[in-house]
Tab-separated table of C-alpha atoms in Angstrom:
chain	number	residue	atom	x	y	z
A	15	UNK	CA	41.166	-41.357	-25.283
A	16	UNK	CA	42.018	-38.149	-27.181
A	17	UNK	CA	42.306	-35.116	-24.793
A	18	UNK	CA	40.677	-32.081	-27.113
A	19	UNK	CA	41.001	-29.476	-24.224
A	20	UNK	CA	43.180	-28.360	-20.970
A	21	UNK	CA	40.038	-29.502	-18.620
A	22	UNK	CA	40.184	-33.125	-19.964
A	23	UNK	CA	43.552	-33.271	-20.090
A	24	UNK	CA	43.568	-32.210	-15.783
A	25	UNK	CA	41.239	-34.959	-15.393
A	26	UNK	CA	43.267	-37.740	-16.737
A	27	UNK	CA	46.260	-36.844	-14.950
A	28	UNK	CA	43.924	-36.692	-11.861
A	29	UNK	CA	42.669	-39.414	-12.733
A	30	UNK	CA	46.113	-41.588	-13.391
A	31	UNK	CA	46.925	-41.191	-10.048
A	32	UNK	CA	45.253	-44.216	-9.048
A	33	UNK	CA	44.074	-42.461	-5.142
A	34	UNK	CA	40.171	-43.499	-6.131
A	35	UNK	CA	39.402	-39.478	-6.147
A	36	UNK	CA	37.828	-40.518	-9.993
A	37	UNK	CA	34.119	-40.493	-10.522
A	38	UNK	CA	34.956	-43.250	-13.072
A	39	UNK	CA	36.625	-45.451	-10.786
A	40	UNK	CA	34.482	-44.869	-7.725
A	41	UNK	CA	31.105	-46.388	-9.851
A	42	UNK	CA	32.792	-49.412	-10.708
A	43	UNK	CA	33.499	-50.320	-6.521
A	44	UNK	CA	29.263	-49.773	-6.481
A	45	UNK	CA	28.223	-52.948	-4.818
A	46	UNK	CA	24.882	-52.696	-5.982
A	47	UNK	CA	24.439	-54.266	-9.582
A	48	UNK	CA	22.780	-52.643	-12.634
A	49	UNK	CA	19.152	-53.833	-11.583
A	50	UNK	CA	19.231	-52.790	-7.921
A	51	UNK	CA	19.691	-49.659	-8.334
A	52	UNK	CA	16.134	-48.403	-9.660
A	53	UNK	CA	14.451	-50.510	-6.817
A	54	UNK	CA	16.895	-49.021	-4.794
A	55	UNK	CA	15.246	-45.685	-5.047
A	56	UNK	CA	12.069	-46.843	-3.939
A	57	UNK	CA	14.094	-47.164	-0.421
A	58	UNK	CA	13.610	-43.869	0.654
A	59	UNK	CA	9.847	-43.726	-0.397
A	60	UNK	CA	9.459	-46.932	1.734
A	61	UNK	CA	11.215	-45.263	4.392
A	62	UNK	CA	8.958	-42.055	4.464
A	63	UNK	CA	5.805	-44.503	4.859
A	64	UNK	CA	7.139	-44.324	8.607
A	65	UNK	CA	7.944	-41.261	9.111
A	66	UNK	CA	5.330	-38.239	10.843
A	67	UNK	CA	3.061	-36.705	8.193
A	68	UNK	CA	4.531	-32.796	8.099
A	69	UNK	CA	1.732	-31.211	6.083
A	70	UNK	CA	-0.124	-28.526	8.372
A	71	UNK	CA	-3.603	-28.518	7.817
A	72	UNK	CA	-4.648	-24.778	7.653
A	73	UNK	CA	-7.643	-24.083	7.480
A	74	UNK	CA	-8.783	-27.229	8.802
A	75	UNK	CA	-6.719	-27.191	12.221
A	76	UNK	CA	-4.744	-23.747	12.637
A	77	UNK	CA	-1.775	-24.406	14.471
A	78	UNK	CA	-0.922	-21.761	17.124
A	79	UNK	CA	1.614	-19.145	16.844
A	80	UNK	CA	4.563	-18.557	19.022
A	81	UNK	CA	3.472	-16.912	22.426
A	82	UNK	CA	4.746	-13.185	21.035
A	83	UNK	CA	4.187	-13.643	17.413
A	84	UNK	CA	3.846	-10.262	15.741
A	85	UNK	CA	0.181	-9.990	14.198
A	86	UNK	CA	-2.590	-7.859	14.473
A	87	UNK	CA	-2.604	-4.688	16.662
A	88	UNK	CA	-4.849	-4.163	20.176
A	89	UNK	CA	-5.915	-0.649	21.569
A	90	UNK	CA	-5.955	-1.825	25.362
A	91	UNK	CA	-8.343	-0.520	28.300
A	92	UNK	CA	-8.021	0.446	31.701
A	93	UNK	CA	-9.261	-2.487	34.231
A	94	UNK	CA	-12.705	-0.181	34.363
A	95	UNK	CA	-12.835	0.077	30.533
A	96	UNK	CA	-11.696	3.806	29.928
A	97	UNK	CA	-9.025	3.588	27.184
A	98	UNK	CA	-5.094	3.961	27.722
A	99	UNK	CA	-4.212	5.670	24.646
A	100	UNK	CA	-3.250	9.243	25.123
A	101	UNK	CA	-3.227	10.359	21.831
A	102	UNK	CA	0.762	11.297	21.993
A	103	UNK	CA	1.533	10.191	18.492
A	104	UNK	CA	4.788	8.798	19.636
A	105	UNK	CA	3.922	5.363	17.854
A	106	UNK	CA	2.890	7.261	14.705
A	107	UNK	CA	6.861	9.018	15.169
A	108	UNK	CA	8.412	5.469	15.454
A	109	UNK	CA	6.821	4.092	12.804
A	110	UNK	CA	9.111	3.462	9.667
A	111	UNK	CA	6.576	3.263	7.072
A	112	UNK	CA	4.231	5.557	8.123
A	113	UNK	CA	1.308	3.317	8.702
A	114	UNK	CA	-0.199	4.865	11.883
A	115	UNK	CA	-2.149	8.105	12.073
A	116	UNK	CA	-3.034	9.402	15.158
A	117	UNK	CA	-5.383	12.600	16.417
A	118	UNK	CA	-5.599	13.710	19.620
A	119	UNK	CA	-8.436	15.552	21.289
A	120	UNK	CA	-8.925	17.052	25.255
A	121	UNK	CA	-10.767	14.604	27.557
A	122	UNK	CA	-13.774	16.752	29.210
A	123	UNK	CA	-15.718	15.740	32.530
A	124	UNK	CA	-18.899	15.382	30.197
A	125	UNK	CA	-17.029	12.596	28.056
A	126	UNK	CA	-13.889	11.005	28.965
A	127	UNK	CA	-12.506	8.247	27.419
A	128	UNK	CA	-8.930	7.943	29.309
A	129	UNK	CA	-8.180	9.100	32.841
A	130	UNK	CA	-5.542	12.289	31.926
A	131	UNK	CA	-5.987	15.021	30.105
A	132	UNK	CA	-5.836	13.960	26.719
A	133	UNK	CA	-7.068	10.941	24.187
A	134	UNK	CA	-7.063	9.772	21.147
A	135	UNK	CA	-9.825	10.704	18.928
A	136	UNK	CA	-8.636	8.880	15.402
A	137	UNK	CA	-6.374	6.027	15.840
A	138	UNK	CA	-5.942	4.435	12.279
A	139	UNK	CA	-3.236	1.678	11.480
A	140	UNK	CA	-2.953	0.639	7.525
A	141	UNK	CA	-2.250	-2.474	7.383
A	142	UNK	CA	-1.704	-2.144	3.619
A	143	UNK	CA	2.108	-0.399	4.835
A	144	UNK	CA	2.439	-1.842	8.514
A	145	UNK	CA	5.036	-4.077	8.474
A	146	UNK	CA	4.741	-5.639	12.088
A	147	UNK	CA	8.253	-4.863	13.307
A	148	UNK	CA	6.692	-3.965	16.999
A	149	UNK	CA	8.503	-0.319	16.921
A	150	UNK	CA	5.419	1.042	17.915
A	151	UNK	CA	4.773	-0.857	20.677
A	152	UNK	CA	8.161	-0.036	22.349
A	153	UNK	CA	6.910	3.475	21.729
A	154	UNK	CA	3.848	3.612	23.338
A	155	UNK	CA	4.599	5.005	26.828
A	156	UNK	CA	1.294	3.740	28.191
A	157	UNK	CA	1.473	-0.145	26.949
A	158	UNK	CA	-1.956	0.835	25.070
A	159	UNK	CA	-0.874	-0.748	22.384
A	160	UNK	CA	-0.157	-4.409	22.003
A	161	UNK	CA	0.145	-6.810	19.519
A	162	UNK	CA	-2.432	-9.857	19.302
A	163	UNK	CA	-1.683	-13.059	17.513
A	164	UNK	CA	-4.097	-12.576	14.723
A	165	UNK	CA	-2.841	-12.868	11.117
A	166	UNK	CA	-5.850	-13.491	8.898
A	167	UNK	CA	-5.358	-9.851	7.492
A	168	UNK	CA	-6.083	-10.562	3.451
A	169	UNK	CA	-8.601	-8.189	1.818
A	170	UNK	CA	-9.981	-7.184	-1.419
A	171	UNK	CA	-9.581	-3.266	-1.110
A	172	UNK	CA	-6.928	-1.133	0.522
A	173	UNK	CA	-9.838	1.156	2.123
A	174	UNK	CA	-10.830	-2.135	4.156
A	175	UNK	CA	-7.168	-2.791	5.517
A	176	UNK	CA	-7.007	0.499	7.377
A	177	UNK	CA	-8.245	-0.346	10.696
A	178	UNK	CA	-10.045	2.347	12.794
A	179	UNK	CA	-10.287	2.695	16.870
A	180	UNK	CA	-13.449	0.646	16.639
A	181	UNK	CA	-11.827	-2.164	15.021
A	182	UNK	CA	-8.525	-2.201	16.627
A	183	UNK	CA	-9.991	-1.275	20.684
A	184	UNK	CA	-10.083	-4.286	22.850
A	185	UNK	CA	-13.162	-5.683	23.502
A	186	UNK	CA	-15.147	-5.352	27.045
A	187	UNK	CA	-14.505	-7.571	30.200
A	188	UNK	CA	-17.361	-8.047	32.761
A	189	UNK	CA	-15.332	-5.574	34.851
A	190	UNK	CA	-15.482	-2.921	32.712
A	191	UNK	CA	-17.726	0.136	30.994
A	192	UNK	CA	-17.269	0.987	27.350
A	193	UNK	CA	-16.120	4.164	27.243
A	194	UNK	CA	-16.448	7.657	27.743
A	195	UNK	CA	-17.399	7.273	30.995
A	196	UNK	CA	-16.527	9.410	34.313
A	197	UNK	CA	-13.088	8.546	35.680
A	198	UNK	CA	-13.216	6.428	39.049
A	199	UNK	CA	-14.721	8.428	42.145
A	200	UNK	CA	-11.773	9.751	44.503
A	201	UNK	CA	-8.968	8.620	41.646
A	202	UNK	CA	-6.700	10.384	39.895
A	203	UNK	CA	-4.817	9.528	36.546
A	204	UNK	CA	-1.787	8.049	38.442
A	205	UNK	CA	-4.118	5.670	40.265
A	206	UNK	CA	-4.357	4.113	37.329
A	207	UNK	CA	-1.082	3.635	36.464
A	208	UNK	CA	-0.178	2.423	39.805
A	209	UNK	CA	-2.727	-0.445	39.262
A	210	UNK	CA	-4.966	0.823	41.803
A	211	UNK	CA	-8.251	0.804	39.720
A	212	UNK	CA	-9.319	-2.719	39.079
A	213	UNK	CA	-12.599	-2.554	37.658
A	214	UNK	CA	-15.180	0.202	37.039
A	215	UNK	CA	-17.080	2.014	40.130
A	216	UNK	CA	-20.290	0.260	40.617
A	217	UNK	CA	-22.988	2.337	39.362
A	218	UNK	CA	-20.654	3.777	36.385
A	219	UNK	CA	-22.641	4.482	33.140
A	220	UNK	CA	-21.779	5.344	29.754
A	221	UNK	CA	-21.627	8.742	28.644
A	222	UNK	CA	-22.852	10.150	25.631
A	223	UNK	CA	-20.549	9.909	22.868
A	224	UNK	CA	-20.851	13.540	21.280
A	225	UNK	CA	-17.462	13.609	19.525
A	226	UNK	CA	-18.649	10.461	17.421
A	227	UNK	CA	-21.697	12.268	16.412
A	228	UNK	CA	-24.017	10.398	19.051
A	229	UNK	CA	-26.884	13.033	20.067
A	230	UNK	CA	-27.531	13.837	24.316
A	231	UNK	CA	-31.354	12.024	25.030
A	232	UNK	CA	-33.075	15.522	25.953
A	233	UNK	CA	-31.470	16.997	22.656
A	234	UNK	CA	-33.042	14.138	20.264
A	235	UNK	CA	-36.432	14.641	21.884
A	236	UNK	CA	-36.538	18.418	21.308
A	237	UNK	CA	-35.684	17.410	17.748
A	238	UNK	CA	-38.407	14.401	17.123
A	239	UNK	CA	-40.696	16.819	18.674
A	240	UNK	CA	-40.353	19.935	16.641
A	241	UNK	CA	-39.919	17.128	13.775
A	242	UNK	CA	-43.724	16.199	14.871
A	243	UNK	CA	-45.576	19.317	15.733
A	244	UNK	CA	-46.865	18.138	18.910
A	245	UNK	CA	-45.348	19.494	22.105
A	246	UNK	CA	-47.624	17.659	24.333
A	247	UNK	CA	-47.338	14.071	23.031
A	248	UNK	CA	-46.365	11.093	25.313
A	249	UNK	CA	-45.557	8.793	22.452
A	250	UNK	CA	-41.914	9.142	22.807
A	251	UNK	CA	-40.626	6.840	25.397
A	252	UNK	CA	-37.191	7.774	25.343
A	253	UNK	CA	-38.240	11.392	26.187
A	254	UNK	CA	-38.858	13.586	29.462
A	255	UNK	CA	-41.838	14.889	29.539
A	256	UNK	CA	-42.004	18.864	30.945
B	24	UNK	CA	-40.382	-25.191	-2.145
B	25	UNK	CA	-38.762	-26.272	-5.384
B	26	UNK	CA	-37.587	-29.442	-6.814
B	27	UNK	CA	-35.084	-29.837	-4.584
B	28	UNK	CA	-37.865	-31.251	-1.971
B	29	UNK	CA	-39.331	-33.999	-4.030
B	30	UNK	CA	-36.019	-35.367	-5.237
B	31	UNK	CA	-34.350	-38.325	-3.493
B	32	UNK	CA	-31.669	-38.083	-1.414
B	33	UNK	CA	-28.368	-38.448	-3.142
B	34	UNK	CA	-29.129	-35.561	-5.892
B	35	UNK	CA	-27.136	-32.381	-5.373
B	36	UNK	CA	-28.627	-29.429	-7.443
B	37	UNK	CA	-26.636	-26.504	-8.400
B	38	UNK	CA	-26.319	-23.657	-10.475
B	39	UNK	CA	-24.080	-23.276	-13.951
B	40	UNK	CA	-22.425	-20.661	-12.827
B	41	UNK	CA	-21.812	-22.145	-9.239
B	42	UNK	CA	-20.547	-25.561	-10.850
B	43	UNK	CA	-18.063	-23.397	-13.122
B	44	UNK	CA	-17.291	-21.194	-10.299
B	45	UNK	CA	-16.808	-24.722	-8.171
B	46	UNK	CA	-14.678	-26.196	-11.308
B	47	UNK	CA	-12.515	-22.773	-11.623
B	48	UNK	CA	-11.391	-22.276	-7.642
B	49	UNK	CA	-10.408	-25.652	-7.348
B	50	UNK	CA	-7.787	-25.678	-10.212
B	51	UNK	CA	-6.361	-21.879	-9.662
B	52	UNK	CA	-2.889	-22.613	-11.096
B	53	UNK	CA	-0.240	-19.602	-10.214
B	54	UNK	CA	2.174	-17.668	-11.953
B	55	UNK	CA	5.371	-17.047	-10.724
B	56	UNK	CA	5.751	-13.394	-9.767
B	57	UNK	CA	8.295	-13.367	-6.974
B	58	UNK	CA	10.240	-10.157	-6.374
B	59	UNK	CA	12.126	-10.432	-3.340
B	60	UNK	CA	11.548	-11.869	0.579
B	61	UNK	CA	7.965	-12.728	0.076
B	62	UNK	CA	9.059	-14.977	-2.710
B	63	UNK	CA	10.738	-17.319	-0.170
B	64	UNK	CA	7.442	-17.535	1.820
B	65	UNK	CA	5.443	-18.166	-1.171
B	66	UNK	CA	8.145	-21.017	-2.140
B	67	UNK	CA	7.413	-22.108	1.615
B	68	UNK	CA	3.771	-22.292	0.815
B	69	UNK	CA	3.873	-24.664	-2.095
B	70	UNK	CA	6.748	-27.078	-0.626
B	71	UNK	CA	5.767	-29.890	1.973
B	72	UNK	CA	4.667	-28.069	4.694
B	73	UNK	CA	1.915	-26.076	3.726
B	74	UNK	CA	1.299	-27.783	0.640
B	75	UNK	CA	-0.670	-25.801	-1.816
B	76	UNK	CA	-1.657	-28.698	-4.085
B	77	UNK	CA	-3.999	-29.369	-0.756
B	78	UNK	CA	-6.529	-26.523	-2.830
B	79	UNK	CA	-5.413	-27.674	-6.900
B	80	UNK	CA	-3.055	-25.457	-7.021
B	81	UNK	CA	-0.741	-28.238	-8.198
B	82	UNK	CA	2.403	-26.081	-9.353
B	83	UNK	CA	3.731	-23.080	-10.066
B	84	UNK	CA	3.603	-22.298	-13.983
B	85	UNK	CA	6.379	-20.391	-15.240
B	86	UNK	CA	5.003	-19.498	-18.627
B	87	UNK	CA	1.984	-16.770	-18.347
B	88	UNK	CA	0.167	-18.464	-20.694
B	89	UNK	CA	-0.749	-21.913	-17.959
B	90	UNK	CA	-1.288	-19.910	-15.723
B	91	UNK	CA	-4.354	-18.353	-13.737
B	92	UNK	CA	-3.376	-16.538	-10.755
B	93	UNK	CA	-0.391	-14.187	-10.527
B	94	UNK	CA	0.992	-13.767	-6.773
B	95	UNK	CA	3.116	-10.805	-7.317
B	96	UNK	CA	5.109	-11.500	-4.502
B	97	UNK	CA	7.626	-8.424	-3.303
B	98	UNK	CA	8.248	-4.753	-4.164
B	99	UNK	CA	7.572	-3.830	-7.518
B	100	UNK	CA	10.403	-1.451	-8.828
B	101	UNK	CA	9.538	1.064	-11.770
B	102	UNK	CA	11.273	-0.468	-14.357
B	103	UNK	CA	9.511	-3.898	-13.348
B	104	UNK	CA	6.200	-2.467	-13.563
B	105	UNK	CA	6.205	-3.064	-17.562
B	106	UNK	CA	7.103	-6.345	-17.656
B	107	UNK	CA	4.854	-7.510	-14.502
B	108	UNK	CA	2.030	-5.854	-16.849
B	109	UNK	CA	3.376	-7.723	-19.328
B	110	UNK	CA	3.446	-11.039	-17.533
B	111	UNK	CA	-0.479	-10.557	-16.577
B	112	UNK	CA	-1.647	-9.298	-20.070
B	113	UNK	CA	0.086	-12.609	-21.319
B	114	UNK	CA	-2.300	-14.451	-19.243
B	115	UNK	CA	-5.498	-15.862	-20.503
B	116	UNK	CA	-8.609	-15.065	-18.839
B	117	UNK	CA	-9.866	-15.493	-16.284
B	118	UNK	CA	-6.984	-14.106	-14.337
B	119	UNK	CA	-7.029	-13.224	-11.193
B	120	UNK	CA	-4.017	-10.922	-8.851
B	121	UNK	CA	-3.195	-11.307	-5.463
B	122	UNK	CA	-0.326	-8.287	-4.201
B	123	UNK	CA	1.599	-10.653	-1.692
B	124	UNK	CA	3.219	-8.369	0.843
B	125	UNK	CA	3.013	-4.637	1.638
B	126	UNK	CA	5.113	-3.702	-0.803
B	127	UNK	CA	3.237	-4.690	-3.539
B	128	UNK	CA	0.347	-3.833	-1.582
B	129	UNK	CA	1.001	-0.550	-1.177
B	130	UNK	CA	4.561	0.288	-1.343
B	131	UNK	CA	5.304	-0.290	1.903
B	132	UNK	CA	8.266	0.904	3.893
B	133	UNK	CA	9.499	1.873	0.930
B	134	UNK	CA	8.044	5.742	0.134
B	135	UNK	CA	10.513	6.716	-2.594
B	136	UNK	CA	10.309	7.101	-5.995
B	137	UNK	CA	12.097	4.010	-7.342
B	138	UNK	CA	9.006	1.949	-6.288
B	139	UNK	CA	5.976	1.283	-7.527
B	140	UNK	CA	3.398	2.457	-4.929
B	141	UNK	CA	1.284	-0.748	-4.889
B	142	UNK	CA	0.688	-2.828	-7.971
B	143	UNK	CA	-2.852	-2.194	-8.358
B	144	UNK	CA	-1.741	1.090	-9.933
B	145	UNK	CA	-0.299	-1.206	-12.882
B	146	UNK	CA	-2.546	-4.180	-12.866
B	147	UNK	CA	-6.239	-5.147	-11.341
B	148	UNK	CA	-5.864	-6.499	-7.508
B	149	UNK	CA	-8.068	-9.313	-6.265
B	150	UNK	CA	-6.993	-9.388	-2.688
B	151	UNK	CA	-4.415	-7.812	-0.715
B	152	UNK	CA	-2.312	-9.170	1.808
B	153	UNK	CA	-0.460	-7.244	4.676
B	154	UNK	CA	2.819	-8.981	6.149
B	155	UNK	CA	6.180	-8.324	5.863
B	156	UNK	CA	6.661	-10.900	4.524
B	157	UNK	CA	3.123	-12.453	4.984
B	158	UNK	CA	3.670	-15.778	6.754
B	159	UNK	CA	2.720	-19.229	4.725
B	160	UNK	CA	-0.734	-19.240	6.576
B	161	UNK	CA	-1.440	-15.903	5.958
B	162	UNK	CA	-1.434	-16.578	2.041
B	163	UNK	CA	-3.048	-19.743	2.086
B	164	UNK	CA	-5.612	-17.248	4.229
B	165	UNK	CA	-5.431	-14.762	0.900
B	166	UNK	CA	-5.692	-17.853	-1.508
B	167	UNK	CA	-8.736	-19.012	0.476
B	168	UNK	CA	-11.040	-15.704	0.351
B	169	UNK	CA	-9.943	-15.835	-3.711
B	170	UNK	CA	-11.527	-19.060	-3.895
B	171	UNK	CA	-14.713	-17.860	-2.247
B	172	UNK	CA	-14.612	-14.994	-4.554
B	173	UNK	CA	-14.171	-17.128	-7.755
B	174	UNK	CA	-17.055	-18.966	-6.373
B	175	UNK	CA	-19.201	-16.289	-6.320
B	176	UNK	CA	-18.237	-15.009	-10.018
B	177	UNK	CA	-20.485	-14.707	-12.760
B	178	UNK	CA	-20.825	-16.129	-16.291
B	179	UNK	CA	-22.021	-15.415	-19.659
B	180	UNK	CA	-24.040	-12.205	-20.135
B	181	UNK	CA	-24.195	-11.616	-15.929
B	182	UNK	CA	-20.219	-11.407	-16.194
B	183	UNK	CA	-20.192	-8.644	-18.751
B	184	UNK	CA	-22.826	-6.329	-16.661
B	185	UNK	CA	-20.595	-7.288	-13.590
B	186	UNK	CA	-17.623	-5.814	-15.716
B	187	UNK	CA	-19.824	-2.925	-17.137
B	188	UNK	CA	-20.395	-2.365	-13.324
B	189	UNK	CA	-17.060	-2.335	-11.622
B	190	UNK	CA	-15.981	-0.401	-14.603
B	191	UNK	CA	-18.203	2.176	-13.981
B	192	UNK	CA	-17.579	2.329	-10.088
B	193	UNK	CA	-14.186	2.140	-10.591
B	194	UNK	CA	-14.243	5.441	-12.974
B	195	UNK	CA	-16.003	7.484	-10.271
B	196	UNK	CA	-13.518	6.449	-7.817
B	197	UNK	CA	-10.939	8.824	-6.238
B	198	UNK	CA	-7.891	7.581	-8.531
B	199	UNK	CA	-5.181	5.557	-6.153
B	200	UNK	CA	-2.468	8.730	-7.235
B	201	UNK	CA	-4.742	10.924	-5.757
B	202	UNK	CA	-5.901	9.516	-2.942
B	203	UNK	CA	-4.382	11.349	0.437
B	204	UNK	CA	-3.169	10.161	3.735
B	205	UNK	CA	-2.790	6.604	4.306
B	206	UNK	CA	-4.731	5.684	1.492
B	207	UNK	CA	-2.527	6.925	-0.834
């Protein structure tokens, strides 16, 4: 054989030195003759007949997550529903893409949504930036917010992947009242963080929402009545009569 | 009502439009768009595991032309913004877009001016999909809601007036550059 270049010419004298180390010499020990060695290949797709089926079967059967796999996030309640964000922004600080807006607003004994002082009136978390690292929830000095294991996120606008407090609050135990409602008779806010309240004082109703534009009952009743003319009707069942 | 009472059992009736719509979701071939991490989890999702040829989406097509679906997968830098506009204009219709990822969602953690601050400000977005990187399930998720919404999809004249209307919605919409606060 004519060597043409220096890389040939390495491989011959490799390949004089008799030590097997040559491709060419290592084919010709092959025990297995020129027509076993197609059906050969067929050995490993006869072996896989045997072996466990790894396809996951999404949709069909969704296998579990790990235990504290980063998906969705949770607003969490107090044990008698009032909420246990504070509206401190200190998740919306922590966060490094700036997915999280927070407002705070004063908590007043007419509507309170969480036992201290203050609460948080917008809580909005775009999911379209969020990238689920969890800084926020070593942030939050309250544990209000959590992570759940939800990951079925995919939408078809980026208005839609901003989640709002309705969307991300927990939902309601049987223990519980949705808030605002009054704080626990007797208790202060650090009852509640000692894990003294455990559910909501029997008797506890739901106040009237009028920082989400819900209306008191005598103040819609003044208006359907002006709205109708007639002071002295009875028609309204919702309404006190005076 | 209809015919559908007095025919024997063993007739399925449908619709044009659903049969093509039917036809069209379950043979969604994708493009290769894959930009960085979220690349590796879209690799993820057609190999073994997850198996993507499960829903007819046999293989990934690296010329534009096969193919139906572009996942851009990963952040979208300025000067890739041309081609990936390139790479979907290439595409025959129907086409469809899903932005794999926040970055191509939205830009993600990355708020700077050397990337492009979500791709739908270069090219039409289908669905979105949160995740850093999104995990297999969550795109086969993403893939799955495309396939009810190519299902739903009109044809013929109905197609045009659904154009004509998103067209016209999408004109009196806040443009995405001047959107403020988190939708921006």
């Amino acid at each position: 054989m004519t060597t043409d270049s220096p890389r040939d010419r390495d491989r011959e004298k490799k390949g004089t030195g008799g030590d097997g180390r040559d491709s060419r010499a290592g084919r010709d020990k092959d025990p297995r003759t020129s027509f076993e060695n197609p059906v050969a290949g067929f050995g490993v797709t006869f072996s896989a007949m045997f072996k466990k089926r790894l396809t996951e079967q999404y949709p069909e059967y969704k296998k579990p997550t790990a235990p504290r796999f980063h998906g969705r996030h949770q607003l969490n309640r107090h044990p008698d529903g009032l909420e246990k964000c504070i509206g401190c922004e200190l998740c919306a600080w922590a966060c490094p893409a700036d997915a999280i807006y927070v407002e705070g607003a004063d908590n007043t004994d007419e509507e309170r949504y969480s036992p201290g002082e203050r609460y948080g009136r917008v809580y909005q978390i775009n999911y379209a930036r969020c990238i689920l690292c969890g800084l926020c929830i070593e942030a939050c000095p309250t544990r209000a917010l959590t992570m759940t294991n939800d990951y079925e996120l995919a939408d078809s606008t980026r208005a839609s992947l901003i989640y709002t407090k309705d969307e991300l609050l927990a939902g309601l135990t049987e223990e519980m009242v949705d808030s605002p409602h009054a704080i626990f008779p007797g208790a202060d806010e650090s009852h509640y963080y000692q894990g003294l309240i455990t559910g909501a004082a029997p008797g506890t109703v739901r106040q009237v929402a009028v920082g989400k534009g819900e209306k008191r009952a005598d103040a819609v009743t003044e208006d359907e009545v002006a709205a109708a003319g007639q002071p002295d009707t009875t028609a309204h069942p919702g309404g006190a009569t005076r | 009502m209809g015919i559908e009472e007095k025919l024997p059992s063993g007739f399925l009736l449908t619709t044009v439009e659903q049969a093509a719509g039917w036809v069209r979701k379950a043979s969604v071939f994708p493009a290769t768009f894959g930009l960085a991490c979220c690349a590796i989890e879209m690799m993820t999702t057609g190999a073994g595991r997850y198996d993507m040829a499960r829903f007819g989406m046999e293989v990934f097509r690296g010329s534009p032309r096969q193919a139906d679906l572009m996942i851009v997968a990963g952040r979208v830098s300025q000067k890739m913004a041309p081609v990936l506009r390139q790479v979907y204009d290439q595409m025959p219709n129907p086409k469809w877009v899903i932005s794999m990822g926040v970055c191509a969602s939205s830009g993600g953690m990355f708020n700077n001016y050397a990337i492009v601050q979500g791709v739908d400000h270069i090219v039409p977005v289908d669905i979105y999909l949160p995740g850093c990187p999104p995990r297999p399930e969550m795109l086969l998720d993403a893939i799955l809601k495309l396939h009810s919404k190519i299902q739903g999809e009109k044809l013929g004249v109905n197609r045009e007036q659904a154009a004509r209307e998103a067209e016209e919605a999408a004109l009196k919409a806040v443009p995405t550059i001047e959107m403020k606060g988190l939708l921006r």
